[in-house]
Tab-separated table of C-alpha atoms in Angstrom:
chain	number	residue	atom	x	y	z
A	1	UNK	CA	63.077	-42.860	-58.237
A	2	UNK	CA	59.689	-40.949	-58.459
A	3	UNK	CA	57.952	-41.184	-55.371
A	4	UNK	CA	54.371	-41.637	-54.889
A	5	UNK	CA	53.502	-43.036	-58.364
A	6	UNK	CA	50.000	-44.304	-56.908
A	7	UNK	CA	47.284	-43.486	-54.276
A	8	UNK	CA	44.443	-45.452	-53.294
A	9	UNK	CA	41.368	-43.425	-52.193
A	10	UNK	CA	37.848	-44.901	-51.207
A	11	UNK	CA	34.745	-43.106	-53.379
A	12	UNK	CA	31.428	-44.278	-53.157
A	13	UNK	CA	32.461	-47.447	-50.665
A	14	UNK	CA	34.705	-48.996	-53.246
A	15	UNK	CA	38.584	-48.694	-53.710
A	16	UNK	CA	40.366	-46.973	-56.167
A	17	UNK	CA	44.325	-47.185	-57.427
A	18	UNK	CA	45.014	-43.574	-58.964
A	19	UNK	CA	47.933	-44.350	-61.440
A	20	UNK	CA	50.487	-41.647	-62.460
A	21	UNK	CA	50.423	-40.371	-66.244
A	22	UNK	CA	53.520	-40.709	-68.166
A	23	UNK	CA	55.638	-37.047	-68.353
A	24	UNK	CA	54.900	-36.434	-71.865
A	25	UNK	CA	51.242	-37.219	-71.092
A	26	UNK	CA	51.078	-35.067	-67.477
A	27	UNK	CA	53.048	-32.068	-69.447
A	28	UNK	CA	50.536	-31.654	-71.763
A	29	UNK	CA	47.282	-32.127	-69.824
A	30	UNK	CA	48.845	-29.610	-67.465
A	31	UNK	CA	49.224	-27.181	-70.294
A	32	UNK	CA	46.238	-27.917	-71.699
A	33	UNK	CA	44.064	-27.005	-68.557
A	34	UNK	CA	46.241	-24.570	-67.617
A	35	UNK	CA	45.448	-22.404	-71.003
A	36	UNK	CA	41.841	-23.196	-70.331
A	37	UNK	CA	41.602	-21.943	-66.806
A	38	UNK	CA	44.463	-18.817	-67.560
A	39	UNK	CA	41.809	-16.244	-68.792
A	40	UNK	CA	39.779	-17.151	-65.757
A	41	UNK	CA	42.002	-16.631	-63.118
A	42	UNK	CA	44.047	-14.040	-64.874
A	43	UNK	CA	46.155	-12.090	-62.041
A	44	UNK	CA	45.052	-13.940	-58.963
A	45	UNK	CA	46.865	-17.087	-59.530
A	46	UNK	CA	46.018	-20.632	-60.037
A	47	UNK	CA	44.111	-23.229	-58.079
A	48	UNK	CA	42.545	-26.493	-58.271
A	49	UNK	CA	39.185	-24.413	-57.007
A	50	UNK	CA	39.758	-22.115	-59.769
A	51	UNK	CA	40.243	-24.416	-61.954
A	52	UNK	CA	37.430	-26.618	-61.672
A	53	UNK	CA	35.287	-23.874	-62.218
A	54	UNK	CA	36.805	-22.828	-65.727
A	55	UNK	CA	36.921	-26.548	-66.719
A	56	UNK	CA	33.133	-26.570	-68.022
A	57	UNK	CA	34.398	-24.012	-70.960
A	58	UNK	CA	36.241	-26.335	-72.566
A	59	UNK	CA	34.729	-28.319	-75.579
A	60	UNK	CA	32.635	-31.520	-75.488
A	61	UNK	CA	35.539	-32.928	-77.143
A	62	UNK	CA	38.786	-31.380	-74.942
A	63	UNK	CA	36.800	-32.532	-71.951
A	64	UNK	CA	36.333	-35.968	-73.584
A	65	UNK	CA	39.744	-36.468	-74.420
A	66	UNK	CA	40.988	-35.109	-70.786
A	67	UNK	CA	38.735	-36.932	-68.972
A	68	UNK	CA	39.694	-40.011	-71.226
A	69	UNK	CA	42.990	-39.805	-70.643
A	70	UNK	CA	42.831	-39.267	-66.857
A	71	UNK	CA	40.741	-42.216	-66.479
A	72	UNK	CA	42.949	-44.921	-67.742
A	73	UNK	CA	44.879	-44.339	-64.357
A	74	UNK	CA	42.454	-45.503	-62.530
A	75	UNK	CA	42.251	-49.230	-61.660
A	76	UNK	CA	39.149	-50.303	-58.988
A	77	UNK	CA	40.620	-52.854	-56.320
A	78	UNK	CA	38.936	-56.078	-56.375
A	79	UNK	CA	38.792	-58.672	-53.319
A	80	UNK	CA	39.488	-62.044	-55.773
A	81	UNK	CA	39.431	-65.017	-53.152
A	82	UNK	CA	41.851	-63.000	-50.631
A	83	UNK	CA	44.000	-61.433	-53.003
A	84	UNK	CA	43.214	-57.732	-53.948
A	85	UNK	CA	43.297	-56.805	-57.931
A	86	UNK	CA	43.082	-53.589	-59.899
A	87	UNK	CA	41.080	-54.035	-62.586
A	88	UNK	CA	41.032	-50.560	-65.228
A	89	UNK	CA	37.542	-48.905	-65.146
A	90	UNK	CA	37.807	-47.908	-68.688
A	91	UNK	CA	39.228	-49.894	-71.391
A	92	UNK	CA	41.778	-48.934	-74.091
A	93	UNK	CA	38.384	-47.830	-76.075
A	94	UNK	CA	37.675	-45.459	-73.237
A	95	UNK	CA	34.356	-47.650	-72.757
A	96	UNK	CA	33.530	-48.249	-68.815
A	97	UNK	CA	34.446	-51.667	-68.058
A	98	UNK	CA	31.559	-52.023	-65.283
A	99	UNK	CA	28.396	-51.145	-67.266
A	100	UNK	CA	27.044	-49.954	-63.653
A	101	UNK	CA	30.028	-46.882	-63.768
A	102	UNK	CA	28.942	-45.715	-66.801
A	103	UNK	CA	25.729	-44.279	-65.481
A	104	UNK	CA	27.290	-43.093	-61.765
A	105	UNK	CA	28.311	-39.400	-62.604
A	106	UNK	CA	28.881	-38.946	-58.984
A	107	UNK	CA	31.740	-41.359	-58.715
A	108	UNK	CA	32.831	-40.662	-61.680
A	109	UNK	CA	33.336	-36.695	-61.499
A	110	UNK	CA	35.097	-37.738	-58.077
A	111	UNK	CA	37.904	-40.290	-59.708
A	112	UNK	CA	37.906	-37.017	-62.519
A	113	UNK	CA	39.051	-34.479	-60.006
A	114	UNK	CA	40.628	-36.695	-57.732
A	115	UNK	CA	42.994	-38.201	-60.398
A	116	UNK	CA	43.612	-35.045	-61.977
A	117	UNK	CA	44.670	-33.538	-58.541
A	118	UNK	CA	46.824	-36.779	-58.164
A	119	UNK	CA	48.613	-35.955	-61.684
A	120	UNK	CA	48.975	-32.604	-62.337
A	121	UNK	CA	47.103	-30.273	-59.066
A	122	UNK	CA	50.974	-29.487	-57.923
A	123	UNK	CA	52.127	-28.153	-61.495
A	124	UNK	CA	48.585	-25.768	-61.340
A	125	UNK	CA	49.246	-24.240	-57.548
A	126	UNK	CA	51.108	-21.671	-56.232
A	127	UNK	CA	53.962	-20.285	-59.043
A	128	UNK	CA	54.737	-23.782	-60.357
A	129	UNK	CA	52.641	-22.978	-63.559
A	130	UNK	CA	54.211	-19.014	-63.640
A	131	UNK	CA	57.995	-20.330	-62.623
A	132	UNK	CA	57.945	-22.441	-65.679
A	133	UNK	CA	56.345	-20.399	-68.477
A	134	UNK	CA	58.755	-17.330	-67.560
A	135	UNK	CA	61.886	-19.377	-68.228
């Protein structure tokens, strides 16, 4: 059984559920930032640091679709009457569900990184990354 599948982390005063991505889904966003960040760090290894600061090379689009995809794993817990509920903060349209979110680039570059650390930050430090493309 996979351990760890979610982690709740407070940005901005509210409460967040990071969700895991799917394998197939984790595999490639891996890959994908990893051959965006690999001429960057070429030689000295790979680290979330590193990475964040090749992200901003990538296209409008690529970033778009990453940060898309990493989003719909995050859920924003509710208080409803006593009982706590996730509700997504982007819908299947990629559309913020809380019209307030859409214009809070600070908390929303935090859930970015922060979910994307969840996900894949293990696969992109130390020789994770190297162990795997040499076999």
């Amino acid at each position: 059984m996979l351990k760890g599948k979610t982690q709740i982390v407070e940005v901005n005063g509210k409460k967040y559920k990071l969700g895991k991505l799917d394998a197939r889904s984790a595999s490639y966003l891996a890959l994908k930032v990893a051959a965006v960040i690999a001429p960057s760090v070429a030689g000295r290894g790979i680290d979330m640091e590193q990475a964040a600061k090749a992200l901003p090379s990538m296209s409008r689009e690529e970033f778009d679709e990453i940060q898309t995809m990493i989003l719909k794993t995050v859920y924003e817990i509710k208080d409803a009457g006593g009982t706590e509920m996730s509700v997504p903060i982007i819908n299947a349209r990629g559309d913020f569900v809380d019209e307030d979110m859409a214009y809070d680039t600070s908390a929303v570059i935090t859930l970015t990184v922060r979910a994307m650390i969840f996900n894949i930050g293990g696969f992109l430090q130390g020789d994770a990354l190297k162990s795997v493309l040499k076999k």
